Amino acid sequence: METLRQILSPDFLLRNSVYTSVLIGFACPLVGVFLVLRRLIFMGVALPQISSTGVAVALSLPLWLGMDMSGHDSQNAHVLAFAGSIAFTLMAILVLAFLERRGRGLPEGRLGTAYVVAAALSILLLSKNRYAELGWLDLMKGEIITVSNFDLTLTAIALALVLVVLGLFHKELMLVSFDRTLAVTLRKNVVFWDALTYLLIGFTVSMAVLSVGPLISFGFLLIPPLTAHLFARTMRQFTIFASLIGGVASFIGFWIAYQWDLPIGPTDVVLLGIIYALSFVVKKLAFLFQSKSKR
Amino acid sequence: MSEPVITLDGLAIGYDGRAVLSGISLAIARSSFTAILGANGSGKSTLLKTLLGLQPPVAGRIHFGSPPVFGYVPQTVELDPLFPLTGFDVALMGTYGRVGPGRFPPHAERQLVHDCLRATAADGFAHKKFSRLSGGQKQRVLIARALATRPDVLVLDEPTAGVDAAATHNLLEFISQIHAERKLTILLVTHDLPLVRKHAQQIVWLHQGQVLHGTVAELFTPERMAEIFEMELG
């Protein structure tokens, strides 16, 4: 409990890391819900990886241009990394969505190729960048330790924006995801609403990757919605449960990691996996119990 | 014949510029009950998609008296069971054409959805998860959704597919009833000849690249049927 008191203290040294982690935990499942419902889980794996390659490319640019990066301030680096992340993510989403709409070829094959090439490219860039040790190797591993006030503010604003857009246009985003034909007959601009859905996913993934790395981003995009889906009866429940599971797990994960000196991101993901497994067992037991009662 | 709500003028339909069917010229009268018949791959779904504006015609034109509101009832297999939506949630989507972005459906629209669910006898199970409903129950919810659009034309894409015989009978009786009560124009895509004979007034029969069009009395004569089925067997 002493650790918990420390974490909750306003003077806690890593408080920005806690806030960032919890923000990502709450926000990622909100767009993850659409990835799961649209059966785009593979896209959820590939996008964070592509996004992190964007970060790697953006941070390698000054090196390639012969600029000295040793004295640059973290705000510029963060903005540069965000630009790289969002550019790569949106470009990948546009290309993948376009190919998806054409309906030709093997979508899983395309996503798998994008994932593995992006991962390999990140490793290559890291191996040739002497600033890798300055922090973004930690980012790739999911170490959420050095989060500045600027980083935290940027993350909070971006995720609040995502939340507002999702809240305002949930009805339209749900309609085009569930029944495109109905959306067309109701004269909705399905291309615009599809684009907005992908934009929200891309934006959230970029922010999450920049804050917690690709592995953890994927974990928070996927596992909370899958867990919530076991129990949710309505879309409202599905969205709220997923977000709550993500937010609470990220806080408890941070607590466990701090208590036992573990890397935060991987601890969060393993915790989410345990919650999912336990929920699955509880659901099965409840089903068996109900079946027996009926007999 | 009353004024046409949809007129097809030399229409050719297909994909990627290649016509599956061409030279389609016919008129769908307001308040009529038209069945679109044809074997698998005859172009029924393509015709429906073209009428609904989901894909452009390869050639020719579609004229609407005034742009109609389509109440579309898809095949239930087209809707992903992964979505945790209740029957009411699904039916409520019918009102989204009138409720602008960023707004929640107001009380009056929700009341309309309740009325539509009651009219289709779906109010008893509308609170249940849509994916857990039977085929016939899903169709009733989807018809309620289509009615909630306040449609001029009700378009039903094989509504009896995957529905047992008793439910099929009830469903078609019900569609005939709302056609009579609300004077709706109905376009029904189906394979089921006996049901068409009983309920439809006009037939559009897509057959080996040809479009046969006429009333039930004109097309369901022994001579025409023998001609059609000989062609089909041939």
mmCIF file of N, CA and C in Angstrom, chain A residues 40 94-110 180 194 198, chain B residues 15-16 49:
data_model
loop_
_atom_site.group_PDB
_atom_site.id
_atom_site.type_symbol
_atom_site.label_atom_id
_atom_site.label_comp_id
_atom_site.label_asym_id
_atom_site.label_seq_id
_atom_site.Cartn_x
_atom_site.Cartn_y
_atom_site.Cartn_z
ATOM 1 N N LEU A 40 -10.534 -5.842 -38.144
ATOM 2 C CA LEU A 40 -9.278 -5.320 -38.669
ATOM 3 C C LEU A 40 -8.155 -5.496 -37.642
ATOM 4 N N LEU A 94 -4.272 4.837 -45.481
ATOM 5 C CA LEU A 94 -4.877 5.184 -46.772
ATOM 6 C C LEU A 94 -4.622 4.087 -47.799
ATOM 7 N N VAL A 95 -3.372 3.621 -47.868
ATOM 8 C CA VAL A 95 -3.026 2.585 -48.855
ATOM 9 C C VAL A 95 -3.775 1.285 -48.540
ATOM 10 N N LEU A 96 -3.747 0.885 -47.269
ATOM 11 C CA LEU A 96 -4.391 -0.388 -46.892
ATOM 12 C C LEU A 96 -5.911 -0.318 -47.074
ATOM 13 N N ALA A 97 -6.508 0.839 -46.723
ATOM 14 C CA ALA A 97 -7.960 0.986 -46.873
ATOM 15 C C ALA A 97 -8.340 0.987 -48.350
ATOM 16 N N PHE A 98 -7.515 1.627 -49.174
ATOM 17 C CA PHE A 98 -7.789 1.660 -50.615
ATOM 18 C C PHE A 98 -7.759 0.237 -51.191
ATOM 19 N N LEU A 99 -6.730 -0.519 -50.809
ATOM 20 C CA LEU A 99 -6.616 -1.894 -51.311
ATOM 21 C C LEU A 99 -7.766 -2.758 -50.787
ATOM 22 N N GLU A 100 -8.167 -2.490 -49.542
ATOM 23 C CA GLU A 100 -9.277 -3.224 -48.923
ATOM 24 C C GLU A 100 -10.571 -2.981 -49.705
ATOM 25 N N ARG A 101 -10.808 -1.721 -50.077
ATOM 26 C CA ARG A 101 -12.039 -1.363 -50.805
ATOM 27 C C ARG A 101 -12.067 -1.988 -52.189
ATOM 28 N N ARG A 102 -10.891 -2.126 -52.807
ATOM 29 C CA ARG A 102 -10.848 -2.761 -54.129
ATOM 30 C C ARG A 102 -11.209 -4.244 -54.016
ATOM 31 N N GLY A 103 -10.985 -4.794 -52.807
ATOM 32 C CA GLY A 103 -11.426 -6.158 -52.533
ATOM 33 C C GLY A 103 -10.633 -7.227 -53.249
ATOM 34 N N ARG A 104 -9.431 -6.907 -53.695
ATOM 35 C CA ARG A 104 -8.627 -7.910 -54.387
ATOM 36 C C ARG A 104 -7.442 -8.318 -53.517
ATOM 37 N N GLY A 105 -6.886 -9.494 -53.798
ATOM 38 C CA GLY A 105 -5.700 -9.947 -53.079
ATOM 39 C C GLY A 105 -6.048 -10.445 -51.691
ATOM 40 N N LEU A 106 -5.018 -10.615 -50.883
ATOM 41 C CA LEU A 106 -5.165 -11.207 -49.557
ATOM 42 C C LEU A 106 -4.861 -10.136 -48.506
ATOM 43 N N PRO A 107 -5.899 -9.592 -47.829
ATOM 44 C CA PRO A 107 -5.648 -8.507 -46.874
ATOM 45 C C PRO A 107 -4.665 -8.904 -45.776
ATOM 46 N N GLU A 108 -4.808 -10.131 -45.235
ATOM 47 C CA GLU A 108 -3.907 -10.567 -44.155
ATOM 48 C C GLU A 108 -2.459 -10.589 -44.636
ATOM 49 N N GLY A 109 -2.279 -10.991 -45.896
ATOM 50 C CA GLY A 109 -0.932 -11.040 -46.470
ATOM 51 C C GLY A 109 -0.326 -9.658 -46.558
ATOM 52 N N ARG A 110 -1.143 -8.685 -46.979
ATOM 53 C CA ARG A 110 -0.655 -7.304 -47.095
ATOM 54 C C ARG A 110 -0.273 -6.760 -45.723
ATOM 55 N N ARG A 180 -23.062 -0.648 -44.344
ATOM 56 C CA ARG A 180 -22.696 0.381 -45.330
ATOM 57 C C ARG A 180 -23.851 0.634 -46.307
ATOM 58 N N ASP A 194 -15.878 6.772 -43.341
ATOM 59 C CA ASP A 194 -14.807 5.764 -43.294
ATOM 60 C C ASP A 194 -13.461 6.447 -43.050
ATOM 61 N N TYR A 198 -10.802 5.919 -39.937
ATOM 62 C CA TYR A 198 -9.385 5.573 -40.095
ATOM 63 C C TYR A 198 -8.476 6.674 -39.542
ATOM 64 N N TYR B 15 -20.346 -4.881 -63.499
ATOM 65 C CA TYR B 15 -19.194 -4.454 -62.694
ATOM 66 C C TYR B 15 -18.035 -4.057 -63.606
ATOM 67 N N ASP B 16 -17.284 -3.080 -63.179
ATOM 68 C CA ASP B 16 -16.075 -2.632 -63.879
ATOM 69 C C ASP B 16 -16.335 -2.371 -65.366
ATOM 70 N N LYS B 49 -28.500 -3.346 -56.263
ATOM 71 C CA LYS B 49 -27.435 -2.404 -55.879
ATOM 72 C C LYS B 49 -27.459 -1.170 -56.780
#
